[in-house]
Amino acid sequence: MGLKKYGEIASTEPINRGQFLHALAKVKWGEKIPKFLKEGDFDDISQENYYYNAVYAWKELGVIQGASPRKFAPERNLTRAEAVKIILSAKKISPPPIIETSFDDLEGWALPWVEEAFRLKIVQGVSPRKFAPERNLTRAEAV
C-alpha cells in the first residue's frame, strides 16, 4: 500500500481499486491468493502487477467487475460506496429492498448496499445523516 516512511502508512490518502482488492484478498486468503496463469480480460492489468491475482480471484467469485468490458482501472481511487458493495459481495450479502434511508446523500445503486452495511454495523457515516458515498475511501477507512 505504499509507505511514506518506514513503518508509517499514509492513512489519510485514498486507496485505489487494485490496492483495496489486494488487501481484501490478503485478509481472506493470506499468502495463498489463488493464482491465475492465463492472461485476463482486462487490458490495463498484467501478470506483473502485484494485485493481478487478487483482481481475478474476486472477479471469478463475482465480487467485482470492470470499469468497462476491457478495463478494470486499478489505479482509480475507490469510493466509499464502491468499497461497501465489494465488502458485502465478498461476504455474500445481498441487500434487501430499502424503504427508508439513514443518510440524506444516498441514492441509486449505492442506497441498498450502504444501508445494509450500516444496519450490520460494518460502516458508519461521516456525520449522523451523511455517508459521502462518492468520496474517496482513505487507507484508514479501508482498515
Backbone as a printed PyTorch tensor [residue, N CA C, xyz], in Angstrom:
tensor([[[  0.8020,  -1.1890,   0.0000],
         [  0.0000,   0.0000,   0.0000],
         [  0.8480,   1.2570,   0.0000]],

        [[  2.0780,   1.1930,  -0.2590],
         [  2.9050,   2.3760,  -0.3670],
         [  3.1180,   3.0900,   0.9490]],

        [[  4.2570,   2.9380,   1.5370],
         [  4.5570,   3.5830,   2.8050],
         [  5.2430,   4.9190,   2.5690]],

        [[  4.9350,   5.8950,   3.4100],
         [  5.5940,   7.1940,   3.3190],
         [  7.0140,   7.0810,   3.8490]],

        [[  7.1400,   6.6420,   5.0880],
         [  8.4340,   6.3740,   5.7040],
         [  8.3500,   4.9590,   6.2460]],

        [[  9.4740,   4.4000,   6.5780],
         [  9.4810,   3.0410,   7.0940],
         [  8.4990,   2.9250,   8.2580]],

        [[  7.5460,   2.0040,   8.1220],
         [  6.5990,   1.7240,   9.1910],
         [  5.4420,   2.7000,   9.3080]],

        [[  5.3490,   3.6960,   8.4360],
         [  4.2900,   4.6890,   8.5260],
         [  3.3790,   4.5820,   7.3160]],

        [[  2.0960,   4.3580,   7.5400],
         [  1.1450,   4.2640,   6.4250],
         [  0.5110,   5.6360,   6.1920]],

        [[  0.2480,   5.9600,   4.9850],
         [ -0.3610,   7.2450,   4.6190],
         [ -1.8650,   7.1320,   4.8240]],

        [[ -2.3220,   7.1810,   6.0650],
         [ -3.6950,   6.8320,   6.4110],
         [ -4.7520,   7.7650,   5.8420]],

        [[ -4.4330,   9.0020,   5.5650],
         [ -5.4460,   9.9260,   5.0490],
         [ -5.4910,   9.9570,   3.5210]],

        [[ -4.5760,   9.2690,   2.8780],
         [ -4.5630,   9.2390,   1.4120],
         [ -5.5780,   8.2240,   0.8930]],

        [[ -6.0900,   8.4520,  -0.3150],
         [ -7.0510,   7.4970,  -0.8870],
         [ -6.3900,   6.1680,  -1.2360]],

        [[ -7.2110,   5.1400,  -1.2410],
         [ -6.7610,   3.8120,  -1.6610],
         [ -7.3730,   3.5480,  -3.0370]],

        [[ -6.6000,   2.9380,  -3.9200],
         [ -7.1440,   2.6780,  -5.2530],
         [ -7.7360,   1.2700,  -5.3360]],

        [[ -8.3600,   0.9800,  -6.4580],
         [ -9.0690,  -0.2930,  -6.6380],
         [ -8.1340,  -1.4990,  -6.5400]],

        [[ -6.9820,  -1.4310,  -7.1660],
         [ -6.0230,  -2.5320,  -7.1040],
         [ -5.5200,  -2.7750,  -5.6900]],

        [[ -5.1700,  -1.7130,  -4.9890],
         [ -4.6750,  -1.8280,  -3.6140],
         [ -5.7320,  -2.4320,  -2.7020]],

        [[ -6.9790,  -1.9510,  -2.8220],
         [ -8.0420,  -2.4270,  -1.9500],
         [ -8.3220,  -3.9080,  -2.1660]],

        [[ -8.4060,  -4.3290,  -3.4190],
         [ -8.6920,  -5.7390,  -3.6990],
         [ -7.5430,  -6.6400,  -3.2510]],

        [[ -6.3240,  -6.1570,  -3.3820],
         [ -5.1700,  -6.9220,  -2.9100],
         [ -5.2260,  -7.0670,  -1.3850]],

        [[ -5.5060,  -5.9800,  -0.6880],
         [ -5.5960,  -6.0310,   0.7790],
         [ -6.7310,  -6.9590,   1.2280]],

        [[ -7.8720,  -6.8680,   0.5570],
         [ -9.0100,  -7.7220,   0.9030],
         [ -8.6880,  -9.1960,   0.6470]],

        [[ -7.9690,  -9.4650,  -0.4250],
         [ -7.5580, -10.8390,  -0.7300],
         [ -6.5950, -11.3620,   0.3350]],

        [[ -5.7010, -10.5140,   0.8170],
         [ -4.7610, -10.9310,   1.8650],
         [ -5.5230, -11.2830,   3.1470]],

        [[ -6.5870, -10.5510,   3.4360],
         [ -7.4050, -10.8530,   4.6130],
         [ -8.0730, -12.2110,   4.4370]],

        [[ -8.6190, -12.4630,   3.2660],
         [ -9.3450, -13.7260,   3.0300],
         [ -8.4180, -14.9280,   2.8840]],

        [[ -7.3570, -14.7940,   2.0850],
         [ -6.5320, -15.9450,   1.7420],
         [ -5.1190, -15.9080,   2.3120]],

        [[ -4.7210, -14.8260,   2.9600],
         [ -3.3400, -14.7050,   3.4260],
         [ -2.3900, -14.7030,   2.2410]],

        [[ -1.3550, -15.4840,   2.3150],
         [ -0.3790, -15.5750,   1.2210],
         [ -0.8290, -16.5440,   0.1280]],

        [[ -1.9870, -17.1800,   0.3050],
         [ -2.4590, -18.1880,  -0.6480],
         [ -3.5530, -17.6500,  -1.5610]],

        [[ -3.3590, -16.4470,  -2.0690],
         [ -4.3050, -15.8790,  -3.0340],
         [ -4.2740, -16.7750,  -4.2750]],

        [[ -5.4350, -17.1850,  -4.7750],
         [ -5.4490, -18.0440,  -5.9680],
         [ -4.6280, -17.4390,  -7.1120]],

        [[ -3.9190, -18.3010,  -7.8150],
         [ -3.0520, -17.8630,  -8.9180],
         [ -3.7800, -18.0160, -10.2470]],

        [[ -3.6320, -17.0110, -11.1040],
         [ -4.2120, -17.0410, -12.4420],
         [ -3.0680, -16.9640, -13.4310]],

        [[ -2.8370, -18.0280, -14.1510],
         [ -1.6860, -18.1210, -15.0330],
         [ -1.9570, -17.6420, -16.4500]],

        [[ -3.2160, -17.5260, -16.8150],
         [ -3.5320, -17.0590, -18.1660],
         [ -3.7420, -15.5440, -18.1350]],

        [[ -3.6330, -14.9360, -19.3080],
         [ -3.9070, -13.5050, -19.4070],
         [ -5.3970, -13.2860, -19.1670]],

        [[ -5.7090, -12.2550, -18.4360],
         [ -7.0960, -11.9840, -18.0910],
         [ -7.8230, -11.1260, -19.1100]],

        [[ -9.0240, -10.7430, -18.7530],
         [ -9.9080,  -9.9740, -19.6320],
         [ -9.5520,  -8.4930, -19.7150]],

        [[ -8.8700,  -7.9740, -18.7010],
         [ -8.6390,  -6.5340, -18.6230],
         [ -7.3110,  -6.1530, -19.2750]],

        [[ -7.3760,  -5.2070, -20.1940],
         [ -6.1810,  -4.7600, -20.9050],
         [ -5.2460,  -3.9210, -20.0280]],

        [[ -5.7570,  -3.3710, -18.9320],
         [ -4.9470,  -2.4790, -18.1020],
         [ -4.3430,  -3.1630, -16.8750]],

        [[ -4.3460,  -4.4950, -16.8680],
         [ -3.7250,  -5.2800, -15.7920],
         [ -2.8750,  -6.3690, -16.4370]],

        [[ -1.6630,  -6.5390, -15.9290],
         [ -0.8080,  -7.6230, -16.4280],
         [ -0.3590,  -8.4830, -15.2480]],

        [[  0.1800,  -9.6360, -15.5650],
         [  0.6330, -10.5640, -14.5200],
         [  1.7510,  -9.9700, -13.6670]],

        [[  2.3920,  -8.9200, -14.1340],
         [  3.4520,  -8.2670, -13.3580],
         [  2.8910,  -7.4070, -12.2280]],

        [[  1.6180,  -7.0410, -12.2940],
         [  1.0070,  -6.2190, -11.2490],
         [  0.7890,  -7.0580,  -9.9930]],

        [[  1.1860,  -6.5290,  -8.8460],
         [  1.0630,  -7.2820,  -7.5910],
         [ -0.3830,  -7.6210,  -7.2520]],

        [[ -1.3370,  -6.8710,  -7.7590],
         [ -2.7490,  -7.1010,  -7.4680],
         [ -3.4360,  -7.9870,  -8.5120]],

        [[ -2.7030,  -8.4570,  -9.5160],
         [ -3.2720,  -9.2350, -10.6210],
         [ -4.1120, -10.4140, -10.1130]],

        [[ -3.5230, -11.2630,  -9.2950],
         [ -4.2430, -12.4520,  -8.8210],
         [ -5.4410, -12.0870,  -7.9580]],

        [[ -5.3070, -11.0510,  -7.1470],
         [ -6.4220, -10.6300,  -6.2890],
         [ -7.6020, -10.1540,  -7.1380]],

        [[ -7.3260,  -9.3360,  -8.1380],
         [ -8.3970,  -8.8240,  -9.0000],
         [ -9.1340,  -9.9780,  -9.6650]],

        [[ -8.4030, -10.9300, -10.2330],
         [ -9.0630, -12.0320, -10.9350],
         [ -9.7090, -13.0350,  -9.9760]],

        [[ -9.1890, -13.1680,  -8.7790],
         [ -9.8420, -14.0250,  -7.7880],
         [-11.2180, -13.4580,  -7.4340]],

        [[-11.2600, -12.1530,  -7.1740],
         [-12.5500, -11.5340,  -6.8330],
         [-13.4820, -11.4990,  -8.0400]],

        [[-12.9340, -11.3370,  -9.2250],
         [-13.7700, -11.3560, -10.4280],
         [-14.3900, -12.7440, -10.6180]],

        [[-13.5840, -13.7870, -10.4480],
         [-14.0940, -15.1620, -10.5880],
         [-15.2130, -15.4530,  -9.5950]],

        [[-15.1470, -14.8460,  -8.4130],
         [-16.1730, -15.0470,  -7.3940],
         [-17.3990, -14.1540,  -7.6120]],

        [[-17.3450, -13.2950,  -8.6260],
         [-18.4700, -12.4140,  -8.9160],
         [-18.5580, -11.1970,  -8.0170]],

        [[-17.4830, -10.9000,  -7.3050],
         [-17.4780,  -9.7810,  -6.3640],
         [-17.2750,  -8.4500,  -7.0840]],

        [[-16.4660,  -8.4310,  -8.1250],
         [-16.1700,  -7.1880,  -8.8300],
         [-16.3870,  -7.3540, -10.3220]],

        [[-16.4320,  -6.2290, -10.9880],
         [-16.4700,  -6.1980, -12.4410],
         [-15.5900,  -5.0420, -12.8820]],

        [[-15.3890,  -4.9310, -14.1500],
         [-14.5280,  -3.8800, -14.6580],
         [-15.2090,  -2.5310, -14.7260]],

        [[-14.3940,  -1.5140, -14.9600],
         [-14.9270,  -0.1760, -15.2020],
         [-15.5960,  -0.1450, -16.5770]],

        [[-15.1760,  -1.0570, -17.4470],
         [-15.7700,  -1.2890, -18.7620],
         [-15.4210,  -2.7370, -19.1220]],

        [[-15.9190,  -3.2680, -20.2400],
         [-15.6440,  -4.6760, -20.5540],
         [-14.1480,  -5.0490, -20.5980]],

        [[-13.2690,  -4.1560, -21.0550],
         [-11.8470,  -4.4930, -21.1880],
         [-10.9370,  -3.7230, -20.2340]],

        [[-11.5190,  -2.8820, -19.3750],
         [-10.7210,  -2.0660, -18.4570],
         [-11.1810,  -2.2800, -17.0230]],

        [[-10.1920,  -2.4230, -16.1350],
         [-10.5160,  -2.5200, -14.7160],
         [-10.2700,  -1.2050, -13.9820]],

        [[ -9.3460,  -0.4020, -14.4410],
         [ -8.9780,   0.8720, -13.8070],
         [ -8.4220,   0.6510, -12.4030]],

        [[ -7.3620,  -0.1620, -12.2700],
         [ -6.8210,  -0.4870, -10.9450],
         [ -6.2480,   0.7100, -10.2030]],

        [[ -5.8220,   1.7300, -10.9240],
         [ -5.2260,   2.9050, -10.2870],
         [ -6.2660,   3.9610,  -9.9140]],

        [[ -7.5110,   3.7510, -10.3170],
         [ -8.5660,   4.7090,  -9.9730],
         [ -8.9010,   4.5870,  -8.4920]],

        [[ -9.0460,   5.7200,  -7.8340],
         [ -9.3910,   5.7020,  -6.4160],
         [-10.7610,   5.0550,  -6.2200]],

        [[-10.8950,   4.3560,  -5.1230],
         [-12.1290,   3.6550,  -4.7730],
         [-13.0140,   4.5860,  -3.9470]],

        [[-14.2920,   4.6360,  -4.2650],
         [-15.2020,   5.4530,  -3.4580],
         [-15.6810,   4.6550,  -2.2480]],

        [[-16.2270,   5.3700,  -1.2860],
         [-16.7670,   4.7130,  -0.0850],
         [-17.9000,   3.7550,  -0.4670]],

        [[-18.7600,   4.1590,  -1.3970],
         [-19.8810,   3.3020,  -1.8040],
         [-19.3850,   2.0530,  -2.5270]],

        [[-18.3970,   2.2030,  -3.4060],
         [-17.8470,   1.0370,  -4.1070],
         [-17.2390,   0.0440,  -3.1220]],

        [[-16.5410,   0.5520,  -2.1240],
         [-15.9290,  -0.3180,  -1.1220],
         [-16.9830,  -1.1160,  -0.3620]],

        [[-18.0870,  -0.4650,  -0.0220],
         [-19.1720,  -1.1450,   0.6900],
         [-19.7180,  -2.2950,  -0.1520]],

        [[-19.9560,  -2.0310,  -1.4300],
         [-20.5010,  -3.0850,  -2.2980],
         [-19.5210,  -4.2560,  -2.4180]],

        [[-18.2480,  -3.9660,  -2.5300],
         [-17.2370,  -5.0270,  -2.6240],
         [-17.2050,  -5.8470,  -1.3410]],

        [[-17.2080,  -5.1830,  -0.2010],
         [-17.1420,  -5.9000,   1.0820],
         [-18.3620,  -6.7970,   1.2660]],

        [[-19.5490,  -6.2630,   1.0380],
         [-20.7520,  -7.0900,   1.2050],
         [-20.7880,  -8.2280,   0.1900]],

        [[-20.3910,  -7.9630,  -1.0360],
         [-20.3630,  -9.0170,  -2.0530],
         [-19.3670, -10.1050,  -1.6830]],

        [[-18.2220,  -9.7120,  -1.1360],
         [-17.2220, -10.6910,  -0.7090],
         [-17.7540, -11.5620,   0.4250]],

        [[-18.6350, -10.9970,   1.2440],
         [-19.2500, -11.7470,   2.3410],
         [-20.5180, -12.4780,   1.8990]],

        [[-20.8280, -12.3720,   0.5980],
         [-22.0200, -12.9890,   0.0160],
         [-23.3160, -12.4630,   0.6480]],

        [[-23.3260, -11.1700,   0.9160],
         [-24.5010, -10.4960,   1.4680],
         [-25.1270,  -9.6530,   0.3670]],

        [[-26.3980,  -9.9010,   0.0930],
         [-27.1500,  -9.0780,  -0.8640],
         [-28.1060,  -8.2060,  -0.0680]],

        [[-28.1790,  -6.9350,  -0.4000],
         [-29.0520,  -6.0640,   0.3860],
         [-30.5240,  -6.2750,   0.0640]],

        [[-31.3810,  -6.1540,   1.0750],
         [-32.8220,  -6.2260,   0.8220],
         [-33.3170,  -4.8960,   0.2560]],

        [[-34.5490,  -4.8600,  -0.2490],
         [-35.1120,  -3.5770,  -0.6970],
         [-35.1390,  -2.5880,   0.4740]],

        [[-34.8920,  -1.3350,   0.1850],
         [-34.8340,  -0.3020,   1.2190],
         [-36.0980,   0.5440,   1.1730]],

        [[-36.6990,   0.7380,   2.3310],
         [-37.9020,   1.5530,   2.4200],
         [-37.5440,   2.9830,   2.8230]],

        [[-36.6560,   3.1220,   3.8010],
         [-36.2040,   4.4490,   4.1990],
         [-34.6990,   4.4250,   4.4080]],

        [[-34.1090,   5.5920,   4.3610],
         [-32.6590,   5.6830,   4.4440],
         [-32.2050,   6.4080,   5.7070]],

        [[-31.0360,   6.0300,   6.1690],
         [-30.4280,   6.6770,   7.3340],
         [-29.6250,   7.8950,   6.9270]],

        [[-29.3170,   8.0050,   5.6240],
         [-28.4440,   9.0710,   5.1320],
         [-29.1370,   9.8890,   4.0480]],

        [[-28.9620,  11.1980,   4.1020],
         [-29.5960,  12.1050,   3.1420],
         [-28.8960,  12.1350,   1.7910]],

        [[-27.6580,  11.6440,   1.7210],
         [-26.8810,  11.7580,   0.4750],
         [-26.7700,  10.4470,  -0.3010]],

        [[-27.6360,   9.4980,  -0.0260],
         [-27.6170,   8.2210,  -0.7410],
         [-28.7400,   8.1490,  -1.7590]],

        [[-28.4020,   7.5860,  -2.9300],
         [-29.4030,   7.3230,  -3.9520],
         [-28.8510,   6.2950,  -4.9210]],

        [[-29.7050,   5.8200,  -5.8130],
         [-29.2750,   4.8940,  -6.8520],
         [-28.7800,   3.5680,  -6.3100]],

        [[-27.8320,   2.9580,  -7.0370],
         [-27.3500,   1.6150,  -6.7110],
         [-26.7310,   1.5500,  -5.3180]],

        [[-26.1300,   2.6420,  -4.8360],
         [-25.4260,   2.6250,  -3.5470],
         [-26.3690,   2.5320,  -2.3540]],

        [[-27.5740,   3.0280,  -2.4990],
         [-28.5080,   3.1080,  -1.3740],
         [-28.6960,   1.7820,  -0.6280]],

        [[-29.1380,   0.7080,  -1.2810],
         [-29.3630,  -0.5260,  -0.5170],
         [-28.0710,  -1.1230,   0.0530]],

        [[-26.9620,  -0.9880,  -0.6750],
         [-25.7020,  -1.5650,  -0.2060],
         [-25.2130,  -0.8620,   1.0610]],

        [[-25.2260,   0.4520,   1.0450],
         [-24.7510,   1.2120,   2.2040],
         [-25.6910,   1.0240,   3.3870]],

        [[-26.9850,   1.0500,   3.1390],
         [-27.9430,   0.8590,   4.2310],
         [-27.7660,  -0.5050,   4.8960]],

        [[-27.5390,  -1.5450,   4.1070],
         [-27.3400,  -2.8800,   4.6820],
         [-26.0380,  -2.9330,   5.4780]],

        [[-24.9790,  -2.3450,   4.9600],
         [-23.7020,  -2.3190,   5.6840],
         [-23.8280,  -1.5160,   6.9750]],

        [[-24.5890,  -0.4290,   6.9430],
         [-24.8240,   0.3760,   8.1390],
         [-25.6380,  -0.4230,   9.1580]],

        [[-26.6680,  -1.1020,   8.6870],
         [-27.5040,  -1.9270,   9.5770],
         [-26.6780,  -3.0170,  10.2540]],

        [[-25.7210,  -3.5910,   9.5160],
         [-24.8540,  -4.6430,  10.0510],
         [-23.6690,  -4.0940,  10.8550]],

        [[-23.6060,  -2.7600,  10.9620],
         [-22.5330,  -2.0870,  11.7010],
         [-21.1450,  -2.3190,  11.0960]],

        [[-21.1080,  -2.4530,   9.7780],
         [-19.8430,  -2.5950,   9.0540],
         [-19.2670,  -1.2190,   8.7380]],

        [[-20.1560,  -0.2500,   8.4930],
         [-19.7260,   1.1140,   8.1660],
         [-20.5050,   2.1120,   9.0100]],

        [[-20.0010,   3.3330,   8.9880],
         [-20.7240,   4.4400,   9.6120],
         [-20.6300,   5.6490,   8.6920]],

        [[-21.4530,   6.6370,   8.9630],
         [-21.4340,   7.8340,   8.1520],
         [-20.3070,   8.7610,   8.5650]],

        [[-20.1180,   9.8070,   7.7710],
         [-19.1350,  10.8300,   8.1220],
         [-19.7510,  11.8290,   9.0890]],

        [[-21.0860,  11.7900,   9.1940],
         [-21.8560,  12.5480,  10.1800],
         [-23.1700,  11.7820,  10.3620]],

        [[-24.0020,  12.1750,  11.3080],
         [-25.2280,  11.3930,  11.5440],
         [-26.1220,  11.1660,  10.3210]],

        [[-26.2310,  12.1120,   9.3850],
         [-27.1170,  11.9450,   8.2310],
         [-26.3740,  11.9720,   6.8990]],

        [[-25.0500,  11.8800,   6.9330],
         [-24.2650,  11.9520,   5.6990],
         [-23.2880,  10.7750,   5.6310]],

        [[-23.3020,  10.0830,   4.4760],
         [-22.3750,   8.9730,   4.2620],
         [-21.2040,   9.3510,   3.3640]],

        [[-21.3870,  10.2900,   2.4520],
         [-20.3700,  10.6980,   1.4710],
         [-19.9910,   9.5220,   0.5610]],

        [[-20.9660,   8.9580,  -0.1670],
         [-20.7220,   7.7610,  -0.9760],
         [-19.7160,   7.9540,  -2.1040]],

        [[-19.6090,   9.1550,  -2.6460],
         [-18.7020,   9.4080,  -3.7670],
         [-17.3160,   9.8760,  -3.3150]],

        [[-17.1410,  10.0710,  -2.0270],
         [-15.8340,  10.4810,  -1.5290],
         [-14.8650,   9.3040,  -1.6140]],

        [[-13.6200,   9.5940,  -1.9210],
         [-12.6080,   8.5310,  -1.9790],
         [-12.4570,   7.8810,  -0.6160]],

        [[-12.3590,   6.5600,  -0.6150],
         [-12.0890,   5.8150,   0.6040],
         [-10.6360,   6.0560,   0.9720]],

        [[-10.3770,   6.3770,   2.2370],
         [ -8.9950,   6.5630,   2.6750],
         [ -8.4210,   5.2290,   3.1090]],

        [[ -7.1120,   5.1820,   3.2100],
         [ -6.4480,   3.9570,   3.6690],
         [ -6.8640,   3.6230,   5.0920]],

        [[ -7.0610,   4.6370,   5.9180],
         [ -7.5150,   4.3990,   7.3040],
         [ -8.9090,   3.7830,   7.3160]],

        [[ -9.8030,   4.2830,   6.4660],
         [-11.1570,   3.7340,   6.4060],
         [-11.1440,   2.3060,   5.8750]],

        [[-10.1930,   1.9870,   5.0250],
         [-10.1070,   0.6350,   4.4600],
         [ -9.7520,  -0.3910,   5.5130]],

        [[ -9.0880,   0.0460,   6.5470],
         [ -8.6970,  -0.8710,   7.6200],
         [ -9.9000,  -1.1020,   8.4780]]])
